[in-house]
Coordinates of C-alpha atoms and ligand atoms in Angstrom, one line a residue:
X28 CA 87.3 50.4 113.6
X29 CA 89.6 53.6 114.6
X30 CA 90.9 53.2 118.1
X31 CA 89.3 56.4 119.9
X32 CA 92.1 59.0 120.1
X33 CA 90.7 60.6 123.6
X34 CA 90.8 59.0 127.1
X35 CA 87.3 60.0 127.7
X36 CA 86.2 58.3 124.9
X37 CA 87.9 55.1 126.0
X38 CA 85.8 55.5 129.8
X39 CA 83.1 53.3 130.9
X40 CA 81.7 53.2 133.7
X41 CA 82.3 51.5 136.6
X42 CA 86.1 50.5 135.6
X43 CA 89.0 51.8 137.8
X44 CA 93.1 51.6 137.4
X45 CA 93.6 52.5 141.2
X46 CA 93.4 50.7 144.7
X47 CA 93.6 53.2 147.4
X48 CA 94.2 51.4 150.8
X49 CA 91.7 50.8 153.3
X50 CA 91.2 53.8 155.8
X51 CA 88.7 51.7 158.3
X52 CA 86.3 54.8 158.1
X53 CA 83.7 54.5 156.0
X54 CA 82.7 57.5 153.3
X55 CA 80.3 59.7 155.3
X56 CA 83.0 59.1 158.4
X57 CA 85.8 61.2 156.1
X58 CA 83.7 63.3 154.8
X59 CA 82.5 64.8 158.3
X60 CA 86.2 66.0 158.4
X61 CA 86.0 68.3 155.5
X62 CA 84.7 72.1 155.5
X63 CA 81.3 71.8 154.0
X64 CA 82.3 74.9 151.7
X65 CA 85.0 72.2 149.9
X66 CA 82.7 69.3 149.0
X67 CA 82.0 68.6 145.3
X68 CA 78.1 68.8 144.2
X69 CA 78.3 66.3 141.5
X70 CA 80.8 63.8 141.0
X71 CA 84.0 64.6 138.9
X72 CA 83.7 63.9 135.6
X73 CA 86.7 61.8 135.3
X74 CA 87.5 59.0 132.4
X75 CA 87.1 55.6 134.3
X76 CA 89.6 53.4 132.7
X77 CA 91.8 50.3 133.8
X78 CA 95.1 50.5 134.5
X79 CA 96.4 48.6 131.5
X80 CA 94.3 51.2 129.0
X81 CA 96.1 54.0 130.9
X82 CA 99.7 52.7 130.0
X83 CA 98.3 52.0 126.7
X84 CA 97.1 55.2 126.2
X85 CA 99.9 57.2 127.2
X86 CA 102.4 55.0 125.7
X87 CA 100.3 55.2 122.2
X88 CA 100.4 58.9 122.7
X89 CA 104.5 59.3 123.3
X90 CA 105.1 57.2 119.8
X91 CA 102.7 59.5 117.9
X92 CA 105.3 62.0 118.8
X93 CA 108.7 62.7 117.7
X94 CA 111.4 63.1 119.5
X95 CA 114.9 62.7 120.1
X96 CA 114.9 59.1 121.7
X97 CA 112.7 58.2 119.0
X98 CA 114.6 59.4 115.7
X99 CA 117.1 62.2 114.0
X100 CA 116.4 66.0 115.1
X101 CA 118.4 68.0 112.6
X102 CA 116.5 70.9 114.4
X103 CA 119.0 73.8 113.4
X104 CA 119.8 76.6 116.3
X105 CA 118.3 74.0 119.0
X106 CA 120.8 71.2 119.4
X107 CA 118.9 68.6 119.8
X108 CA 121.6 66.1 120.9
X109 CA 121.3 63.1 122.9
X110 CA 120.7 63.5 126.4
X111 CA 122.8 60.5 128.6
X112 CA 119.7 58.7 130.7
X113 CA 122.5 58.8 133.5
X114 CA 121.8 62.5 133.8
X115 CA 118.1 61.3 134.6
X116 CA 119.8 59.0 137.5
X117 CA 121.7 61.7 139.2
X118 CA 119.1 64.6 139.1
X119 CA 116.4 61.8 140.4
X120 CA 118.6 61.1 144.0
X121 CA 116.9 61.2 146.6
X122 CA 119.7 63.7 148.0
X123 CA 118.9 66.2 145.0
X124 CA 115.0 65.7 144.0
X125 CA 114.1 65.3 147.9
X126 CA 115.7 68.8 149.2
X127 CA 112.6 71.3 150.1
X128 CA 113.6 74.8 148.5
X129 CA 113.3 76.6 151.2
X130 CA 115.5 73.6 154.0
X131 CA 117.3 75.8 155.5
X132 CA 121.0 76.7 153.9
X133 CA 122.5 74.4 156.2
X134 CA 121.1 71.4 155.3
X135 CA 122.0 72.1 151.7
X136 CA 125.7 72.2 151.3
X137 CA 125.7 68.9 148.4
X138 CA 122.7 71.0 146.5
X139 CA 125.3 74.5 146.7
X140 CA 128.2 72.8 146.2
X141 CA 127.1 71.2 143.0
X142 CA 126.1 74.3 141.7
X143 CA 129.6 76.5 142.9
X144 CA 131.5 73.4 140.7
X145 CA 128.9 74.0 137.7
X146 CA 129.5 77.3 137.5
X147 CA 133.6 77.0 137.8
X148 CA 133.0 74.7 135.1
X149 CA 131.2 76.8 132.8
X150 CA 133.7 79.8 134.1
X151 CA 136.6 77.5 132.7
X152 CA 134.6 76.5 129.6
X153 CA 133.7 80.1 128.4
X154 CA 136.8 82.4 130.6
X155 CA 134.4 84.2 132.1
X156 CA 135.2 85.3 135.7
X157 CA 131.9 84.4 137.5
X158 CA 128.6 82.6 135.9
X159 CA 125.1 83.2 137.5
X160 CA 122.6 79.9 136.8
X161 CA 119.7 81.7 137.5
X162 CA 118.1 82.6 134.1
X163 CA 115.7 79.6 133.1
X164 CA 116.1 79.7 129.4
X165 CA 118.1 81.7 126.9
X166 CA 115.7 84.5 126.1
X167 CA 116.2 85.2 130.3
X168 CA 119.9 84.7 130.3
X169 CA 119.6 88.0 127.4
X170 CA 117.8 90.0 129.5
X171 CA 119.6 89.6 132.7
X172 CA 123.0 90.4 130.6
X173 CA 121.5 93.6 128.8
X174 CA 120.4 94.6 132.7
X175 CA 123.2 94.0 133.8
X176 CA 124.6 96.2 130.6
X177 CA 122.4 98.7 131.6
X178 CA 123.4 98.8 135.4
X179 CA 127.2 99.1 134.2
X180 CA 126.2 102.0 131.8
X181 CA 124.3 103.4 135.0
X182 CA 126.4 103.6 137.3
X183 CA 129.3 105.4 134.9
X184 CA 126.1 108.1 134.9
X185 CA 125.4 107.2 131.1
X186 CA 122.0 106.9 129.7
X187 CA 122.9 104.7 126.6
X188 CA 120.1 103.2 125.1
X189 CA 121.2 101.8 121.5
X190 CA 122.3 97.9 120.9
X191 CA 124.1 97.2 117.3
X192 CA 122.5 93.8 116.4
X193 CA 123.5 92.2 113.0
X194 CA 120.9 90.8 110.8
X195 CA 122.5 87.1 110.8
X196 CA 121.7 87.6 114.9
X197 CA 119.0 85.0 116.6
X198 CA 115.6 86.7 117.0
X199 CA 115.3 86.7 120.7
X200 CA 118.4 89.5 120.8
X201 CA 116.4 92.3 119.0
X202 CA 113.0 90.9 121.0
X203 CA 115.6 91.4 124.7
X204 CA 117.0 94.5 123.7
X205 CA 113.3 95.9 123.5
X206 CA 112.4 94.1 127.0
X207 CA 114.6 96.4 128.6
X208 CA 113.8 99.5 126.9
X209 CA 116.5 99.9 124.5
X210 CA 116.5 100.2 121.1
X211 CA 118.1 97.7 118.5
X212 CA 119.9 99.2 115.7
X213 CA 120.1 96.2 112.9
X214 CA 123.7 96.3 110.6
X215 CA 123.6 94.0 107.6
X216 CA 126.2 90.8 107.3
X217 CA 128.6 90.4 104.6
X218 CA 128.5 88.7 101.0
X219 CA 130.6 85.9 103.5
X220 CA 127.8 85.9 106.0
X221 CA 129.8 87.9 108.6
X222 CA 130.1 91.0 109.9
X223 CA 132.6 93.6 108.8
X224 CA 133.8 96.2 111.2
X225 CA 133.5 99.4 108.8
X226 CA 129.6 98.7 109.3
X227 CA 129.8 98.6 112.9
X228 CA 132.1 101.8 113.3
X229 CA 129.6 103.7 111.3
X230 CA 126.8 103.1 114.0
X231 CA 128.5 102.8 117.1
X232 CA 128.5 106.1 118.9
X233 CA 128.3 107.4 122.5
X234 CA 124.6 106.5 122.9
X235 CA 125.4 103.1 121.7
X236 CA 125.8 100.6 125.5
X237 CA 127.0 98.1 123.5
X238 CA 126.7 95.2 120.5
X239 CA 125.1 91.5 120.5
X240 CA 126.8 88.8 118.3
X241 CA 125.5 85.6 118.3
X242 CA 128.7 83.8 117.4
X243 CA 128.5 81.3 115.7
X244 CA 125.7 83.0 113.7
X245 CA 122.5 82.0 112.6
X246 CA 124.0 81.0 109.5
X247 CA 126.6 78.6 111.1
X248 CA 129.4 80.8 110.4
X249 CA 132.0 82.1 112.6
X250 CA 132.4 85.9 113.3
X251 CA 136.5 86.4 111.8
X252 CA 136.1 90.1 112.8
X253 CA 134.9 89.5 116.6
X254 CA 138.8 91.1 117.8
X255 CA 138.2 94.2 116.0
X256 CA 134.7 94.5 116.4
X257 CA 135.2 94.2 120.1
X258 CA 138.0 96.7 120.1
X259 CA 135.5 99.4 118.4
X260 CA 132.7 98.8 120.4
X261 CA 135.2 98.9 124.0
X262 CA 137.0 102.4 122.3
X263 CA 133.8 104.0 122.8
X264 CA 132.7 102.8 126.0
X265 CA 130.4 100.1 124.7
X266 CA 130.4 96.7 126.0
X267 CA 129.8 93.2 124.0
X268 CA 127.9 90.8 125.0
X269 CA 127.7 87.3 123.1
X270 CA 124.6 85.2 122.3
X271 CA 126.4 81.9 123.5
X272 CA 123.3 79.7 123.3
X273 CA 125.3 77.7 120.3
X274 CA 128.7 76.9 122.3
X275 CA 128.0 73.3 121.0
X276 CA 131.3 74.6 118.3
X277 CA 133.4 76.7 120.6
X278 CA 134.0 74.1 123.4
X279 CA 138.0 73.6 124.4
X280 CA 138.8 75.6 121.0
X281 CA 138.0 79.4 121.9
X282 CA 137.0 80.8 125.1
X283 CA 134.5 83.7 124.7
X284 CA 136.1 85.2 127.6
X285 CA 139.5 85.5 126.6
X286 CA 138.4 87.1 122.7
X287 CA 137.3 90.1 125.0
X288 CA 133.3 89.5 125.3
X289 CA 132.2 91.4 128.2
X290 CA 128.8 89.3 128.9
X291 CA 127.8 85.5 127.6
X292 CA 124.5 83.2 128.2
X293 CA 124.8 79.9 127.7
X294 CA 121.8 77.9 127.2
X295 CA 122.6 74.5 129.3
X296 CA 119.6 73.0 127.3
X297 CA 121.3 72.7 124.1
X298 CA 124.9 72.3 125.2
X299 CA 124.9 70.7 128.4
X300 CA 122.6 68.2 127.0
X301 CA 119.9 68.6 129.1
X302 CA 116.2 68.1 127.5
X303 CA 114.4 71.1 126.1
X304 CA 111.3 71.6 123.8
X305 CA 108.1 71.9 125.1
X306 CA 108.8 75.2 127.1
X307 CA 109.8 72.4 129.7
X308 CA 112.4 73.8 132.5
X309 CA 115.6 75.3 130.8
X310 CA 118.7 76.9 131.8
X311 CA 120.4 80.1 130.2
X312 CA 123.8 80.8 132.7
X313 CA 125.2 84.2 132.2
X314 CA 128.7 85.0 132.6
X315 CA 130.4 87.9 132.8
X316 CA 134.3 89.7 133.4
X317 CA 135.1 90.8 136.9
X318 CA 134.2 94.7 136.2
X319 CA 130.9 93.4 135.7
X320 CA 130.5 91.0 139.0
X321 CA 128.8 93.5 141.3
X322 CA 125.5 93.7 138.7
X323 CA 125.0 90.2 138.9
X324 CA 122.2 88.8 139.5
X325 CA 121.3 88.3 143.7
X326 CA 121.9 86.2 146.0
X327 CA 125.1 85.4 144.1
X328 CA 126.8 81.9 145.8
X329 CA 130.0 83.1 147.8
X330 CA 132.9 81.1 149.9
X331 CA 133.6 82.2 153.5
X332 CA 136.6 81.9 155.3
X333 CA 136.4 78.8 156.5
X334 CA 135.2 77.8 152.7
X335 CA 132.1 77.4 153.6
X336 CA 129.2 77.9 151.0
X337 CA 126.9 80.5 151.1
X338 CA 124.3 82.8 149.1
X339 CA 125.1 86.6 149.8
X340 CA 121.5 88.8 149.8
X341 CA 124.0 91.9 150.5
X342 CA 124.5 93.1 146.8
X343 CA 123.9 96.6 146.5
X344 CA 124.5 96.6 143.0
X345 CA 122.4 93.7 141.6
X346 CA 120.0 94.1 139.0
X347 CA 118.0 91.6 141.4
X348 CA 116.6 88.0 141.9
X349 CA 115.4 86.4 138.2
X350 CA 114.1 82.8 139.7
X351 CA 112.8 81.4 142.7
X352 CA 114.6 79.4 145.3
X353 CA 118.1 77.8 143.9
X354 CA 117.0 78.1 140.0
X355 CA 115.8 75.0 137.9
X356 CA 118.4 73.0 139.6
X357 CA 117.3 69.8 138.4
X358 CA 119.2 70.7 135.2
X359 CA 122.0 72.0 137.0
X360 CA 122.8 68.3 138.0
X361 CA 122.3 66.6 134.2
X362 CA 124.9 69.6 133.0
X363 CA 127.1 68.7 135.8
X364 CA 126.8 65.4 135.4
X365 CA 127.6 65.3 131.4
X366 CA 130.3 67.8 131.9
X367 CA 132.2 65.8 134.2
X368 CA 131.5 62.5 132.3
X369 CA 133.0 64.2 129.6
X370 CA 136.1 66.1 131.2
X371 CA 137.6 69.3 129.0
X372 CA 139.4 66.7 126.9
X373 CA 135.6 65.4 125.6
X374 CA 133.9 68.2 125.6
X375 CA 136.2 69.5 123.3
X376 CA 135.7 66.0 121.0
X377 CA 131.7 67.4 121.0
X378 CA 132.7 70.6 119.6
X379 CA 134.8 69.2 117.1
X380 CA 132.5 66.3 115.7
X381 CA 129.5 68.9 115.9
X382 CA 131.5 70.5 113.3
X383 CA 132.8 67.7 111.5
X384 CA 129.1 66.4 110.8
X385 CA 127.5 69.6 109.7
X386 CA 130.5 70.0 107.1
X387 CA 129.7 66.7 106.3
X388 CA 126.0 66.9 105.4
X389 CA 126.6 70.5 103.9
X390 CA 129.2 68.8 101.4
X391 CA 127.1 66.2 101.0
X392 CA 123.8 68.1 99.6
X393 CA 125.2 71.0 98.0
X394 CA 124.7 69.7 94.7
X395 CA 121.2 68.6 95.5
X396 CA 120.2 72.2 97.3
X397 CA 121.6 75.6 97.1
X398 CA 124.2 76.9 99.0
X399 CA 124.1 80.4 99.9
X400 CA 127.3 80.9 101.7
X401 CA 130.2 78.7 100.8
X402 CA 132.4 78.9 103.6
X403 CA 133.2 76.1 106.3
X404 CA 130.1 76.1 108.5
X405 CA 130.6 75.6 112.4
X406 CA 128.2 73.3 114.2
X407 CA 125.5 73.8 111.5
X408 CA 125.1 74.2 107.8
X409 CA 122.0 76.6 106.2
X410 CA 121.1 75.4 102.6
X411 CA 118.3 77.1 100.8
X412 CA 115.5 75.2 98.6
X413 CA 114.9 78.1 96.1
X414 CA 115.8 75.6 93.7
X415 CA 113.2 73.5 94.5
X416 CA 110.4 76.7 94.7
X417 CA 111.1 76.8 91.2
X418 CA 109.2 73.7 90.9
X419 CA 106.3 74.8 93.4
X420 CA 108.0 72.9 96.4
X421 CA 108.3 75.0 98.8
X422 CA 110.9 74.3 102.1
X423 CA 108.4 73.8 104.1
X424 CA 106.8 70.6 101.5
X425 CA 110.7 69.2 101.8
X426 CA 110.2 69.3 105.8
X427 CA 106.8 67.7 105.7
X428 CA 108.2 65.4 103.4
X429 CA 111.1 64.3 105.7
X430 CA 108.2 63.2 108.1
X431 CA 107.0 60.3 106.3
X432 CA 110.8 59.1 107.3
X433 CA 110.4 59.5 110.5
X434 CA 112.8 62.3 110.4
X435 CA 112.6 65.5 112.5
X436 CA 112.5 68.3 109.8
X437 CA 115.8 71.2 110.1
X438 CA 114.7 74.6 110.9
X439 CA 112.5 76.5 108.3
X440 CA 112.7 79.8 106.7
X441 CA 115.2 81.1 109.3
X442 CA 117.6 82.9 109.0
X443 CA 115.8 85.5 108.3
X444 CA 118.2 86.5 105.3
X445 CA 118.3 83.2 103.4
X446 CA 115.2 82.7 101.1
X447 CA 113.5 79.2 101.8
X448 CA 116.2 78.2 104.4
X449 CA 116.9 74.6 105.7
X450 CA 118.9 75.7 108.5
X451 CA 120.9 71.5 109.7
X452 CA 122.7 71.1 112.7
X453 CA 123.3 67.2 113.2
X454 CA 125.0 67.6 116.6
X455 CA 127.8 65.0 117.6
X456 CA 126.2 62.5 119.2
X457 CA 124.4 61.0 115.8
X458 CA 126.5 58.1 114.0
X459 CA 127.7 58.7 110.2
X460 CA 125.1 55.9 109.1
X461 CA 122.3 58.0 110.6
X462 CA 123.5 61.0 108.8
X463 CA 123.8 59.4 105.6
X464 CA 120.5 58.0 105.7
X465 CA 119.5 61.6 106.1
X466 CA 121.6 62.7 102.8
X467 CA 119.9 59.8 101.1
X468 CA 116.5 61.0 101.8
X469 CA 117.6 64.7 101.2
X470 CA 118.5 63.2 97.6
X471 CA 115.7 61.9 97.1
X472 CA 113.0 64.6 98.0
X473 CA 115.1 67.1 95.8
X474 CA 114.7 64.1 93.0
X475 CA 111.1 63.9 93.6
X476 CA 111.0 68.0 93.6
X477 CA 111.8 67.7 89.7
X478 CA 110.1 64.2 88.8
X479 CA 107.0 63.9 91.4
X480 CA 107.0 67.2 92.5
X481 CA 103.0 66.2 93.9
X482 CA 104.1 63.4 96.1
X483 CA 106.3 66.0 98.3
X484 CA 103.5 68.9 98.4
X485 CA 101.1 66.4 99.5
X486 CA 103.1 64.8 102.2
X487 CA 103.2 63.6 104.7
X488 CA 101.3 60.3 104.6
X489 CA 102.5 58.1 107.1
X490 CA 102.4 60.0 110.3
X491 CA 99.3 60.1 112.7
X492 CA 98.1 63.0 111.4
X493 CA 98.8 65.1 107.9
X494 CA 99.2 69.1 107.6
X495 CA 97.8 70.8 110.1
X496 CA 96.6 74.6 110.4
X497 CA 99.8 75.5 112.2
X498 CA 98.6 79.6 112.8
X499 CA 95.7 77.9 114.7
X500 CA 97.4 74.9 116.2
X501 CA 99.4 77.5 117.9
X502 CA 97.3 80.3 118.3
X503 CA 94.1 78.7 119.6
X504 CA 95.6 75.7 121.1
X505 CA 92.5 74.2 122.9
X506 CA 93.7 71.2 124.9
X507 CA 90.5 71.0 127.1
X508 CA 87.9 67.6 126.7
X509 CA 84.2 69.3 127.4
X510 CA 82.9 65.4 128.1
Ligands
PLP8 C1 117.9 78.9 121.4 C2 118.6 80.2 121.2 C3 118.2 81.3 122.0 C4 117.1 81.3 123.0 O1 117.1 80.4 124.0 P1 115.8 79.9 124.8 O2 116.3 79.0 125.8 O3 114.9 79.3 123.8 O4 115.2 81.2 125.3 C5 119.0 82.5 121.8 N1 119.9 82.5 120.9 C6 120.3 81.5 120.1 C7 121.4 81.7 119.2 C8 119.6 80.3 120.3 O5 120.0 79.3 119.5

């Protein structure tokens, strides 16, 4: 018999997982206390199960799932590295979880504190002057840099409204640069998967407000030209911002700051190792040079006199408040807490094992895959499966296929420039043995691509549920139980 996949459909009447103490009032006594307008006609149509079916049920539901406690998440672009459970135990104090948002300042110097040390970390980290934690994901940490672009542009009495973005850039840059009512002017990457500054120079003009470069790109590479690029772009009055959501490879080796970037977001959900998928709670910092301070976003956290910690609402200049209260502080505390586990000396032991491992699987597979740009990759590694396609397996059969191994398929078909792209990023936190059971299974789907080609279209088999519609999965998404 299948075990039914719904809660409702495991309720029966009668049978409760909850004890509720005794009030001494009886129903109708309680009842008299609440506004008629409030009472329920019928009864709630709630599943009525016991405790132990509810643990089960839950607990069944978390293993159908993958995830990162549960197996490999080669999930290119997203660094999907370990996240240390003693993050968990600091953002769960009492001290942290049990401050109400809106305690007066007072009572919350540990809370500011914490977050005036986080972003002196991240200032040290990147060599930016000041860092705002506001934004609550990447995307937001974008669009409070281009406002801030913007403001700069503004208050020089400029109306620039033109953003140089190369092709190889992530897609929420172009999608930003729209948000604010500029317009994106795409230049093309080199046969090396970089940008030259020839191409640059020919579109950056006086209506140009600046450039975005994610760095490293999309394709794993690092940007060689940045110094030149950045000099262009400044000679005509343009700023740069970076697209630092990937700092996984630059940590303790190259400071975005000091290269001459003008405006960075880091996205503390990859980096900083604190969870993310889901659309659950993220954080995407923003840093930015002193000329730039007085845009930031308000109230920005300031030091008195007497060094006391404050937030200063008196920012003429701001482009304005982005998030409520203190931001999604929660997360400030896991990326405090990893950074100073870690200390500079450790971080920079991430970035360079990050790196270390995504050479490694890219020199592992490159005679089993294509490989469109052979240069030393950064903290990921893009392989195409044209190769495959030849046989009618398609990149996204090799994903579905890594799923019957209880492996979390790489990014698909992005970037946008590589045909049938397997874009891998192992992070530094997975062991070599894990990584070469990945390369074996690699090996063996491009095997089965020429002698089985049918067992990887049809996949997968062994997970709770085979190919799904993904357009509607995601477009009509329809998580409601009519019982
Ligand atoms: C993940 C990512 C983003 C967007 O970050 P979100 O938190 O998902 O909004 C932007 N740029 C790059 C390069 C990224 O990898």
């Amino acid at each position: 018999m299948k075990e039914p996949l719904l809660i409702y459909e495991k309720s029966r009447p009668g049978r409760k997982g909850y004890t509720l103490p005794a009030t001494g009032k009886s129903e109708r006594e309680i009842i008299a206390h609440i506004p008629a307008k409030f009472l329920r006609i019928d009864d709630a149509s709630l599943p009525e199960v016991s405790e132990g079916e509810v643990l089960r049920h839950f607990i069944g539901m978390s293993v159908k799932n993958h995830h990162i406690d549960s197996g490999f998440y080669p999930l290119g672009s997203c660094t999907m590295k370990y996240n240390p459970k003693v993050n968990e135990v600091a953002a769960a104090l009492p001290g942290f979880s049990g401050h109400h948002p809106l305690a007066p300042e007072h009572t919350a110097s540990g809370t500011l504190r914490l977050m005036w040390d986080l972003s002196a970390d991240l200032s040290e980290v990147s060599g930016f002057s000041s860092v705002s934690l506001q934004p609550a994901a990447g995307a937001q940490g974008e669009f409070a840099g281009l406002l801030m672009m913007r403001a700069y542009h503004l208050a020089k009495e400029q109306s620039r409204h033109k953003i140089i973005i190369p092709d190889s850039a992530h897609g929420t840059n172009p999608a930003s640069v729209t948000s604010i009512g500029y317009t994106a002017v795409q230049v093309k990457s080199n046969e090396k998967g970089i940008l030259d500054a020839d191409v640059v120079a020919a579109v950056m003009d006086e209506d140009t407000a600046g450039i975005m470069l994610t760095n490293p790109n999309t394709l794993g590479i690092f940007e060689t030209n940045i110094k030149e690029i950045i000099e262009l772009v400044h000679s005509k009055g343009g700023l740069v911002y970076m697209d630092g959501a990937n700092l996984n490879a630059h940590m303790g080796i190259v400071r975005p700051g000091d290269v001459g970037f003008d405006i960075m977001h880091f996205n503390l959900h990859k980096t900083f190792s604190t969870p993310h998928g889901g659309g659950g709670p993220g954080v995407g910092a923003v840093g930015v040079t002193s000329e730039l301070e007085p845009f930031l976003p308000s109230p920005v956290l300031e030091k008195d006199a007497d060094g006391k910690l404050f937030f200063d609402y008196d920012r003429p200049n701001s482009i304005g408040r982005l998030h409520s209260f203190y931001g999604n502080f929660a997360n400030f505390v896991r990326a405090y807490v990893y950074i100073r586990m870690l200390g500079g000396e450790g971080l920079l032991r991430v970035s360079e094992n990050a790196v270390i491992n995504a050479n490694y699987i890219k020199e592992q597979l490159r005679d089993d895959y294509d490989l469109p740009y052979d240069v030393p990759c950064m903290h990921e590694c893009v392989l195409s499966g044209s190769r495959q396609k030849k046989n009618g397996v398609k990149t996204l059969d090799i994903s579905k296929r890594l799923l019957d191994f209880g492996i979390h398929p790489p990014t698909n078909y992005f970037p946008l420039i590589v045909p049938e792209a397997l874009m891998i990023e192992p992070t530094e936190t997975e062991s070599k043995e894990t990584m070469d059971r990945f390369i074996t299974v690699m090996k063996q789907i491009a095997r089965e691509a020429i002698e089985n080609p049918e067992v990887v279209t049809s996949a997968p088999t062994r997970t709770p549920v085979r190919r799904l519609d993904e357009v509607s999965a995601a477009r009509n998404l329809d998580v409601n139980y009519q019982g």
